[in-house]
Tab-separated table of N, CA, C and O in Angstrom:
chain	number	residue	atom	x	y	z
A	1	UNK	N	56.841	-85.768	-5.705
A	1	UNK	CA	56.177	-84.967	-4.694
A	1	UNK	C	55.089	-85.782	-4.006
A	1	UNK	O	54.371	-86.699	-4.405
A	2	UNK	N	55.184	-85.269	-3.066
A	2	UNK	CA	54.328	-86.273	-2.207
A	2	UNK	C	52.627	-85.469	-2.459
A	2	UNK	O	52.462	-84.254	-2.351
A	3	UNK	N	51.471	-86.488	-2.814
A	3	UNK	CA	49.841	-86.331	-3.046
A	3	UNK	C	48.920	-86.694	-2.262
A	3	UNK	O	48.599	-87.880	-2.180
A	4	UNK	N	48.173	-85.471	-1.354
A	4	UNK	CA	47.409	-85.774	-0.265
A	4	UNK	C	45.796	-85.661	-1.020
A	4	UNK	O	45.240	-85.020	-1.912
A	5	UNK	N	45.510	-86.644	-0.101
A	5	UNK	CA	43.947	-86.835	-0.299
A	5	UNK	C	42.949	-86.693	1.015
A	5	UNK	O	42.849	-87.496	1.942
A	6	UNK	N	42.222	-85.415	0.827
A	6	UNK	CA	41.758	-85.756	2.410
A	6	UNK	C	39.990	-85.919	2.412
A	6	UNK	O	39.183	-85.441	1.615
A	7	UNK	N	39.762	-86.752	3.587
A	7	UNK	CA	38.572	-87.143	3.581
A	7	UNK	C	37.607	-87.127	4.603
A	7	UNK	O	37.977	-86.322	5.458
A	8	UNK	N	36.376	-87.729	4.946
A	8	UNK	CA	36.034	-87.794	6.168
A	8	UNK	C	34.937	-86.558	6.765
A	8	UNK	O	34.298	-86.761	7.797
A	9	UNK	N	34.843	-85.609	6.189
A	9	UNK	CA	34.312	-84.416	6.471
A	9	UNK	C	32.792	-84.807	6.393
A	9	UNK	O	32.549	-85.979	6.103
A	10	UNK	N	31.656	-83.880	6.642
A	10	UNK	CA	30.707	-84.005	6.981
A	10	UNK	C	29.708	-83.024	8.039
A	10	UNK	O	30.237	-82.106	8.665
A	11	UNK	N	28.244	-83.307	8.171
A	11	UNK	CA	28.011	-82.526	8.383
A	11	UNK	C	27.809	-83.046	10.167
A	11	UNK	O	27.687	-84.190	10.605
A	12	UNK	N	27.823	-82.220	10.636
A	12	UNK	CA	27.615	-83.012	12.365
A	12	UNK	C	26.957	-81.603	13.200
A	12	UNK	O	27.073	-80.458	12.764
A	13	UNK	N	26.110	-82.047	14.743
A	13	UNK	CA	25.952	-81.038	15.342
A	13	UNK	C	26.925	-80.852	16.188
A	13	UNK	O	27.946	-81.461	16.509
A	14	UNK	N	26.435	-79.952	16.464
A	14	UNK	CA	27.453	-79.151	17.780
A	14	UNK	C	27.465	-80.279	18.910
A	14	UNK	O	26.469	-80.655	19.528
A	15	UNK	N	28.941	-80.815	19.091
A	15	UNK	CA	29.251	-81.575	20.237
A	15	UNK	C	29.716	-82.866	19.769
A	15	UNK	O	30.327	-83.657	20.487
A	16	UNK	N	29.375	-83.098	18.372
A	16	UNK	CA	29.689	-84.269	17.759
A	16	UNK	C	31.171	-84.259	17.232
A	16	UNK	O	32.021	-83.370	17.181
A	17	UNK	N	31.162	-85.415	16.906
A	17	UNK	CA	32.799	-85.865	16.324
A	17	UNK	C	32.967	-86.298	15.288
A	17	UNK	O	31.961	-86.837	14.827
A	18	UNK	N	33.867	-86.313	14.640
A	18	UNK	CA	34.650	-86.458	13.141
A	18	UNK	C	35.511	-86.475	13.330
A	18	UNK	O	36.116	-85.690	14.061
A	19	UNK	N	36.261	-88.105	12.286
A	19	UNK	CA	37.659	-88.072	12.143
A	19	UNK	C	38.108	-87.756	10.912
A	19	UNK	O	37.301	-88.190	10.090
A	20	UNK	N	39.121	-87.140	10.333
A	20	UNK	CA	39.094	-87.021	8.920
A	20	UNK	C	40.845	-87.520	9.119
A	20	UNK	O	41.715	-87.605	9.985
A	21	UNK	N	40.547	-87.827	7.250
A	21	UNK	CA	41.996	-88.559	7.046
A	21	UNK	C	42.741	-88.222	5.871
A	21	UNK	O	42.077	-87.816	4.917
A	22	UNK	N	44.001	-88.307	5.738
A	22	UNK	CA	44.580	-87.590	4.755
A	22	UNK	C	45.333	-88.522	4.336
A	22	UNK	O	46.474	-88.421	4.786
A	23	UNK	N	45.129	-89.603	3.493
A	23	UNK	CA	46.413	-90.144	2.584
A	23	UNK	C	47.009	-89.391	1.484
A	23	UNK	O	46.748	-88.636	0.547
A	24	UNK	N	48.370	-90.270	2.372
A	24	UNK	CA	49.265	-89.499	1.209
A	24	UNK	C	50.230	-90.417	0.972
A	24	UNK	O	50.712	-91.297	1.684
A	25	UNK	N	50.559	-89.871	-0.797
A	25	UNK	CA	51.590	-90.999	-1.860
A	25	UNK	C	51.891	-90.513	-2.294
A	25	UNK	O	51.191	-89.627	-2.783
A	26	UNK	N	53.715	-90.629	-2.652
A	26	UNK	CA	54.866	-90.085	-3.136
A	26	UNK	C	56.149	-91.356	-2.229
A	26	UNK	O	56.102	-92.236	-1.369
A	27	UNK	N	57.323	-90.591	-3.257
A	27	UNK	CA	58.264	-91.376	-2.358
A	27	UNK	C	58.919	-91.037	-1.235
A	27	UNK	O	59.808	-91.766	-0.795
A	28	UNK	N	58.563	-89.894	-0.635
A	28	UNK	CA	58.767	-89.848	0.769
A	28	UNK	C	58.072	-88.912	1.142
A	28	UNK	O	58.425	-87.740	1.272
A	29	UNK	N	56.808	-89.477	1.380
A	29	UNK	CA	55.594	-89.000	2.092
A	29	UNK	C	56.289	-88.924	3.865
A	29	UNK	O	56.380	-87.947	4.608
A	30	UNK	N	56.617	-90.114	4.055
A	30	UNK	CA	56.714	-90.335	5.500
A	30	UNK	C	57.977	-89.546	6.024
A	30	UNK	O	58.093	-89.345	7.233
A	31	UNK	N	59.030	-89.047	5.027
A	31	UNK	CA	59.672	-88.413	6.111
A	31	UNK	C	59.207	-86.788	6.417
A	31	UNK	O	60.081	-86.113	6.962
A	32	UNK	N	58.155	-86.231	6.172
A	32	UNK	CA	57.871	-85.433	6.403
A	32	UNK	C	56.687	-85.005	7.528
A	32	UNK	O	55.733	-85.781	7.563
A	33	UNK	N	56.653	-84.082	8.269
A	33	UNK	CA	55.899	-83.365	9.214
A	33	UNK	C	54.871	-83.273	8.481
A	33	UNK	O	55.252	-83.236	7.311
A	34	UNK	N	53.809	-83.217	8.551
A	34	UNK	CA	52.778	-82.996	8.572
A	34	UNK	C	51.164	-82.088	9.514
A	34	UNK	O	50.904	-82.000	10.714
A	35	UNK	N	50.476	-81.616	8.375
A	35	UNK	CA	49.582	-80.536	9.303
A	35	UNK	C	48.009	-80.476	8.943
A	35	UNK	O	47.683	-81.106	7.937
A	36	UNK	N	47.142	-79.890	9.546
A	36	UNK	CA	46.101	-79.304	8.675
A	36	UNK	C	46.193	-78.159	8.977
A	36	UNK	O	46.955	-77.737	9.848
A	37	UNK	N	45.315	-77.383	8.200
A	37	UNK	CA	44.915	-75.975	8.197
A	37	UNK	C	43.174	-75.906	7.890
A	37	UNK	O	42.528	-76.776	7.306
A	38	UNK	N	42.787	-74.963	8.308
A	38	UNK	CA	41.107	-75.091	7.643
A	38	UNK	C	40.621	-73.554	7.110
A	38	UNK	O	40.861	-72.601	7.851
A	39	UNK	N	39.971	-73.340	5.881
A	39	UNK	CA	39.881	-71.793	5.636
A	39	UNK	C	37.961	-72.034	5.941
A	39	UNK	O	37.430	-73.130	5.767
A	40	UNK	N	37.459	-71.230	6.237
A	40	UNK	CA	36.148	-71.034	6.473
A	40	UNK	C	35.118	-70.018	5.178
A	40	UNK	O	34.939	-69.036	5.898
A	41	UNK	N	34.712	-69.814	4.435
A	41	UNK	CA	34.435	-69.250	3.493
A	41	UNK	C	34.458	-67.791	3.521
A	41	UNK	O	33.601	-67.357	4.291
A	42	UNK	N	35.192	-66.829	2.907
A	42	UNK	CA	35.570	-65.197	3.606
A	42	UNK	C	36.343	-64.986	4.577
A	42	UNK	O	36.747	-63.847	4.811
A	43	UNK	N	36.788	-66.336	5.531
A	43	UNK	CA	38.030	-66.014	6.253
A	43	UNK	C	39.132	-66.575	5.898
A	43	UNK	O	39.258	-67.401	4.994
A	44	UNK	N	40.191	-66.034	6.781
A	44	UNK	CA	41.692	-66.284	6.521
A	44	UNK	C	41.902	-67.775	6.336
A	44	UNK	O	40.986	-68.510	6.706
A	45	UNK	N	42.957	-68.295	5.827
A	45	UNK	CA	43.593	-70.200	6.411
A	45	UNK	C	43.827	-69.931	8.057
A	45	UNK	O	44.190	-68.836	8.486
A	46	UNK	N	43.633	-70.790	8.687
A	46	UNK	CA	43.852	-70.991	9.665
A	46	UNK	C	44.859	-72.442	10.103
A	46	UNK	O	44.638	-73.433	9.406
A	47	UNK	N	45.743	-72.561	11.017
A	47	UNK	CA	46.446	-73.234	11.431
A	47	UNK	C	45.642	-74.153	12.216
A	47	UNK	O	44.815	-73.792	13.053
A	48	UNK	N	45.961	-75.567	11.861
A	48	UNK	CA	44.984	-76.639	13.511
A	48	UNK	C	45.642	-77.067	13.910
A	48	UNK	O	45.578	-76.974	15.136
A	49	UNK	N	46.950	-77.975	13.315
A	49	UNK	CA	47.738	-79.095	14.004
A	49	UNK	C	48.997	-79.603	13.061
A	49	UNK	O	49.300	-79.627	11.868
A	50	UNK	N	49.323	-79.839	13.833
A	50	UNK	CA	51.144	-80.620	13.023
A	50	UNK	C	51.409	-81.833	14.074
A	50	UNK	O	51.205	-82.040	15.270
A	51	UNK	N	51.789	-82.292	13.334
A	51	UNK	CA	52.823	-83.594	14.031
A	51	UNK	C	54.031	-84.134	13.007
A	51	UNK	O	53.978	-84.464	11.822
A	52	UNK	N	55.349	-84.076	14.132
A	52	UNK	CA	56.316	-84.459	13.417
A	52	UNK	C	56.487	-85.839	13.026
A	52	UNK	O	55.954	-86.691	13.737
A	53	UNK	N	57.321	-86.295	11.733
A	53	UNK	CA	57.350	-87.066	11.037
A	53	UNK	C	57.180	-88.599	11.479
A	53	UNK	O	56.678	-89.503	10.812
A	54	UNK	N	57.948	-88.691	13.302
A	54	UNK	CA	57.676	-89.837	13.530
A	54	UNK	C	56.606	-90.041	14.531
A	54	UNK	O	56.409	-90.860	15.429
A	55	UNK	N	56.023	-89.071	14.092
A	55	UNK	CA	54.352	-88.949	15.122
A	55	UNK	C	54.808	-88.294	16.585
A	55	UNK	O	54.042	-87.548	17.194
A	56	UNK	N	56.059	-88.625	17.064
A	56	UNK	CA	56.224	-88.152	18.664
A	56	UNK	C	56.251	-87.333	19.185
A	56	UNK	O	56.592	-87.417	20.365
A	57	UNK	N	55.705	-85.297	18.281
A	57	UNK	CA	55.538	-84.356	18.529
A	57	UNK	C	54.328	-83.588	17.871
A	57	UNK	O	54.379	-83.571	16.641
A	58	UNK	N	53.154	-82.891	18.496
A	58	UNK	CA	52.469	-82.475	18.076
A	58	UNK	C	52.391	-81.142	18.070
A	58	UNK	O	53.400	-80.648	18.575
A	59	UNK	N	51.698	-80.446	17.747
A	59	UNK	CA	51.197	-78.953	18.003
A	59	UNK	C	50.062	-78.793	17.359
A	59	UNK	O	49.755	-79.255	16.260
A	60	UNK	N	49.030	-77.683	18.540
A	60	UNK	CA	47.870	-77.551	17.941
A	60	UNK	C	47.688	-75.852	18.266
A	60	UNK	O	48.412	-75.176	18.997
A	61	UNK	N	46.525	-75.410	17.506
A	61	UNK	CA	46.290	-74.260	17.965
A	61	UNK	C	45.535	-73.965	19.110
A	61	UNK	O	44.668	-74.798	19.374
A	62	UNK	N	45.623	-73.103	19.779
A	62	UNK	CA	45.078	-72.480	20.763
A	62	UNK	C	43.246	-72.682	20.779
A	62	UNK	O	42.462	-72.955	21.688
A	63	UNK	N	43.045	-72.373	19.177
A	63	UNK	CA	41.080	-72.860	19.370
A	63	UNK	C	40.800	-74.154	19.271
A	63	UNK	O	39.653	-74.603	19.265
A	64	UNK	N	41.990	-74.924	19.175
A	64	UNK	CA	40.892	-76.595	18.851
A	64	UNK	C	41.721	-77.682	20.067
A	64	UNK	O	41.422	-78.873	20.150
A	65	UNK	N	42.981	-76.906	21.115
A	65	UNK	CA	43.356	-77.795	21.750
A	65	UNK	C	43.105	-78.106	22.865
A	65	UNK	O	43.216	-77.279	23.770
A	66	UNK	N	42.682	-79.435	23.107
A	66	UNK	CA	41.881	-80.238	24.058
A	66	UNK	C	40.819	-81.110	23.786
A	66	UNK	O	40.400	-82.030	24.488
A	67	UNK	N	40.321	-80.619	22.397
A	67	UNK	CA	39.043	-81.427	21.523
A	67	UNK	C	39.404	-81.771	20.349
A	67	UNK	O	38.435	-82.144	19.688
A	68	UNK	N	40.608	-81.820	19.667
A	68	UNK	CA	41.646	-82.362	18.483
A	68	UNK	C	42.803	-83.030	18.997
A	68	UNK	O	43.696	-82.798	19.812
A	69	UNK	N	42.423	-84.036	18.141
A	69	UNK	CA	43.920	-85.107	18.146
A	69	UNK	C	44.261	-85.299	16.941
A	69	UNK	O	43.418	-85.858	16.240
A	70	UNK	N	45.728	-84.867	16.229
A	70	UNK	CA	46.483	-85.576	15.164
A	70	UNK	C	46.969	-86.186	15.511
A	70	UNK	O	47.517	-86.016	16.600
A	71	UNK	N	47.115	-87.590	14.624
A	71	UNK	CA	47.770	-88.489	14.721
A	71	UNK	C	48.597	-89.203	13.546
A	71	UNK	O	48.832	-88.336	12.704
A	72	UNK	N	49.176	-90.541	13.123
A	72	UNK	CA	49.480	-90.990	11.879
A	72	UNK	C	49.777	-92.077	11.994
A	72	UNK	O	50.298	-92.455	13.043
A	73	UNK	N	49.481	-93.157	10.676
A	73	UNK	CA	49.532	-94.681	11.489
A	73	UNK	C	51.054	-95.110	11.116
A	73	UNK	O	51.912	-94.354	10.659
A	74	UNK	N	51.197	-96.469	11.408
A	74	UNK	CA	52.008	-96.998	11.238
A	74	UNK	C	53.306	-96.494	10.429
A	74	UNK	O	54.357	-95.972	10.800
A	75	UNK	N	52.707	-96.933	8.949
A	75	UNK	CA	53.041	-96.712	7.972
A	75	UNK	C	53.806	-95.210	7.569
A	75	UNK	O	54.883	-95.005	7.009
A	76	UNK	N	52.914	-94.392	8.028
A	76	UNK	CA	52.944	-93.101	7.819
A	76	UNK	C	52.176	-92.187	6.836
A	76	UNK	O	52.135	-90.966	6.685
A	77	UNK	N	51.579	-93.240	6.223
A	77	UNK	CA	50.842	-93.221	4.925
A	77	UNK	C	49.665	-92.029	5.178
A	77	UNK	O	49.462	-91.229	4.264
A	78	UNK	N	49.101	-91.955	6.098
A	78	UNK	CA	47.692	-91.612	6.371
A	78	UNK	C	47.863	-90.869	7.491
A	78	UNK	O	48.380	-91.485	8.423
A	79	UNK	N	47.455	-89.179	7.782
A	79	UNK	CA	47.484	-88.710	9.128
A	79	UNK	C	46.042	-88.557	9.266
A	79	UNK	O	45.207	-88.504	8.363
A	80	UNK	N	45.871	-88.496	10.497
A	80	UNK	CA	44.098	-88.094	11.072
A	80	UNK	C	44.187	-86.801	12.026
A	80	UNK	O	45.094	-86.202	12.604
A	81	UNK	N	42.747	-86.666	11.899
A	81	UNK	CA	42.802	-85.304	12.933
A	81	UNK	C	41.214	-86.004	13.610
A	81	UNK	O	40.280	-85.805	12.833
A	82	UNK	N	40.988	-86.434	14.345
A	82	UNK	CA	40.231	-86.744	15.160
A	82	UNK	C	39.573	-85.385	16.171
A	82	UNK	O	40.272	-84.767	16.974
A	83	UNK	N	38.321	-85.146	15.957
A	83	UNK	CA	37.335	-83.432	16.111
A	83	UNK	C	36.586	-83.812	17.017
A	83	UNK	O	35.812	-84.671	16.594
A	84	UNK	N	36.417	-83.527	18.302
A	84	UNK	CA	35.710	-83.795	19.241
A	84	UNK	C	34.936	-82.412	19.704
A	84	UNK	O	35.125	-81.248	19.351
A	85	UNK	N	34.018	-82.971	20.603
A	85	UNK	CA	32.890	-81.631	21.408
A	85	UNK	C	33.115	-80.464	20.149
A	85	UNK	O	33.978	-79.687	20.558
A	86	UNK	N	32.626	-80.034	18.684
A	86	UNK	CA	32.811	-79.746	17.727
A	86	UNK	C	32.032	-78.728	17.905
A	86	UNK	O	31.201	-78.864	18.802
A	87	UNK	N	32.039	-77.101	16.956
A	87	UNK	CA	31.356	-76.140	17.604
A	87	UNK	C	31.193	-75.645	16.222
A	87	UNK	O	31.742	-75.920	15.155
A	88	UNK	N	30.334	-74.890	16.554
A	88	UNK	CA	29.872	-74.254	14.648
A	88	UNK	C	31.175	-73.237	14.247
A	88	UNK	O	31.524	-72.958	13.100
A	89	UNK	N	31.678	-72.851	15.268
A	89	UNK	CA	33.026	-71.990	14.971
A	89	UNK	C	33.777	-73.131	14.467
A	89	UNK	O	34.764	-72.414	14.303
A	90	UNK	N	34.227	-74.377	14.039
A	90	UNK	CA	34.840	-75.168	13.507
A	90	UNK	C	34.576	-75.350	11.996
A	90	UNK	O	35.482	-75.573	11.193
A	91	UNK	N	33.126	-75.226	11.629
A	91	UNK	CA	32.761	-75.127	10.243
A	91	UNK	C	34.062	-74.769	9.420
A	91	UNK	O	34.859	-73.954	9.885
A	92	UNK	N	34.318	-75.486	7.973
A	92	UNK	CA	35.352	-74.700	7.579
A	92	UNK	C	35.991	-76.172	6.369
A	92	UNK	O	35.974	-77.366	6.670
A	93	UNK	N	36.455	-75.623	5.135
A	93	UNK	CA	37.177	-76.661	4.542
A	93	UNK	C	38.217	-77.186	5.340
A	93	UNK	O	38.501	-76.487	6.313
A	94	UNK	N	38.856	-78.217	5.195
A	94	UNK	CA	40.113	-78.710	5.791
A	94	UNK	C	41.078	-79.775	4.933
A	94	UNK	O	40.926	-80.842	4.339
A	95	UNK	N	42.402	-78.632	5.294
A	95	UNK	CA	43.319	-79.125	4.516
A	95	UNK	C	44.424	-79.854	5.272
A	95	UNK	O	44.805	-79.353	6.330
A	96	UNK	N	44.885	-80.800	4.911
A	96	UNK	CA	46.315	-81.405	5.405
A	96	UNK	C	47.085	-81.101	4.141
A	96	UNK	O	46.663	-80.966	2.993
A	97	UNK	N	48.560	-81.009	4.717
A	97	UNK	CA	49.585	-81.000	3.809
A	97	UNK	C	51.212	-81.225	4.568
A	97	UNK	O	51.194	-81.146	5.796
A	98	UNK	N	52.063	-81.392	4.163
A	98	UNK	CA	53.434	-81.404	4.155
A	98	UNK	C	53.988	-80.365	4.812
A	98	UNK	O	54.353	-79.625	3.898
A	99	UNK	N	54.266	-79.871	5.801
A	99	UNK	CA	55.072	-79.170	6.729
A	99	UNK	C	56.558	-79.293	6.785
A	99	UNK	O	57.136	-79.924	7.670
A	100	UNK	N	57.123	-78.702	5.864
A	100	UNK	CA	58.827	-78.438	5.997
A	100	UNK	C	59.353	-77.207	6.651
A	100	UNK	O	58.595	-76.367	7.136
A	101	UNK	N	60.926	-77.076	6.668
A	101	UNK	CA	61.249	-76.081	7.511
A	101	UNK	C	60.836	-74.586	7.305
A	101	UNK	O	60.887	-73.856	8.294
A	102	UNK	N	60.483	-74.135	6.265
A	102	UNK	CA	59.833	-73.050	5.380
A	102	UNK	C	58.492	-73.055	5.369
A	102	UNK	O	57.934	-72.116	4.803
A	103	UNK	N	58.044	-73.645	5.716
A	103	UNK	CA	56.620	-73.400	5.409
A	103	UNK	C	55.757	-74.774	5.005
A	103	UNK	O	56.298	-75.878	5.069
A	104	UNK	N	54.590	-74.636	4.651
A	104	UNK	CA	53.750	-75.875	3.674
A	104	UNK	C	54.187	-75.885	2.375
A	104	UNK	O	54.694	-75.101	1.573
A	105	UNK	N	53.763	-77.232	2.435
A	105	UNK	CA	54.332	-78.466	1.332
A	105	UNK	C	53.664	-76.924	-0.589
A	105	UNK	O	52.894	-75.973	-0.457
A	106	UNK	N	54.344	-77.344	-1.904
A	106	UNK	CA	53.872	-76.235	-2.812
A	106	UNK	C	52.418	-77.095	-3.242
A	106	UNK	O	52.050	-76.785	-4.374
A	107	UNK	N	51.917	-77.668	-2.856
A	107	UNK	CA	50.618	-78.610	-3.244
A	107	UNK	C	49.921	-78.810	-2.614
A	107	UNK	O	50.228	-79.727	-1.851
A	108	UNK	N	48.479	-78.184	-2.389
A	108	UNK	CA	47.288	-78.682	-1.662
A	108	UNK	C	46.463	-79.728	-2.077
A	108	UNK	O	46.120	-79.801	-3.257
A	109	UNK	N	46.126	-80.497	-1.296
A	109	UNK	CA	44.719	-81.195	-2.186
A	109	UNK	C	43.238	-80.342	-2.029
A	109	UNK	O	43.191	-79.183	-1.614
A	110	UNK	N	42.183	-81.046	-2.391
A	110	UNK	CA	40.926	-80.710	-2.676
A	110	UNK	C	40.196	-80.231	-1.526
A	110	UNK	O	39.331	-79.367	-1.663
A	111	UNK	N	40.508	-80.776	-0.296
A	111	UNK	CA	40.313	-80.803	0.836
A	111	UNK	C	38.684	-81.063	1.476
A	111	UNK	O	37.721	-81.242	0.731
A	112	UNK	N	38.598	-81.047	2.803
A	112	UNK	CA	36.872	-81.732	2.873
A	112	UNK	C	36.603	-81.033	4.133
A	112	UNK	O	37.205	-80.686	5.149
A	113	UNK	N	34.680	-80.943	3.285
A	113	UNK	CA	34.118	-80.155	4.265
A	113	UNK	C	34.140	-80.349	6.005
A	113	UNK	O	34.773	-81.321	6.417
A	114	UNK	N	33.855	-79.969	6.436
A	114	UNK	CA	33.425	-79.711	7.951
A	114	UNK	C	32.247	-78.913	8.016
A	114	UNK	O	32.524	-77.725	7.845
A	115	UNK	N	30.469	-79.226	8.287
A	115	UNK	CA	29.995	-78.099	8.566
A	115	UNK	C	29.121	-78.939	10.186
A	115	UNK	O	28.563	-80.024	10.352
A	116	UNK	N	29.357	-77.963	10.939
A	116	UNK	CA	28.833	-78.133	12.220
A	116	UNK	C	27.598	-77.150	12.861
A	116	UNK	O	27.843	-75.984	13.169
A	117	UNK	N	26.300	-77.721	13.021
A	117	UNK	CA	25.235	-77.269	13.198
A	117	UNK	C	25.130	-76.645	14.180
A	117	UNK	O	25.886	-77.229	14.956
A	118	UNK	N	24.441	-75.353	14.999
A	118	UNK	CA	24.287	-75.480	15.861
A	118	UNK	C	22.881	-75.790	16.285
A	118	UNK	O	22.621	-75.974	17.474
């Protein structure tokens, strides 16, 4: 099974940026889609972004698109979500994981903060 590690989180003000990163290891990390999600403390998971396996399709949600970029390097090893003009409504853990045709991957990692000042 493929094991994500995500990182990068932090505290920033309103307008600032953060990239966070998610390695991941298994033996086929890379053929899979990939996403984050972020839960906020008392609210629901929320959906942010996917990109398919060979990076050349994205999707984001409706609140973070235009100031979020996923991406994934080379390798495939590592996806990013790059957080721009950042708003205290962004505050929130954040998770990446494995996106198959059913749903997310059965394994979360630990995931990392986001808190944004206003």
């Amino acid at each position: 099974q493929v094991q994500l590690v995500e990182s990068g989180g932090g505290l920033v003000q309103a307008g600032g940026s953060l990239r966070l990163s998610c390695a991941a290891s298994g033996r086929t990390s890379s053929s899979y889609a990939m996403g984050w999600v972020r839960q906020a403390p008392g609210k629901e998971r929320e959906f942010v972004a996917a990109i398919s396996s060979s990076g050349g399709s994205t999707y984001y949600a409706d609140s973070v698109k235009g100031r979020f970029t996923i991406s994934r390097d080379n390798a495939k090893s590592t996806v990013y979500l790059q957080m721009n003009s950042l708003k205290p409504e962004d505050t929130a853990a954040y998770y990446c994981n494995a996106l198959g045709p059913t749903g997310w991957g059965h394994h979360w990692g630990q995931g990392t903060q986001v808190t944004v000042s206003s």
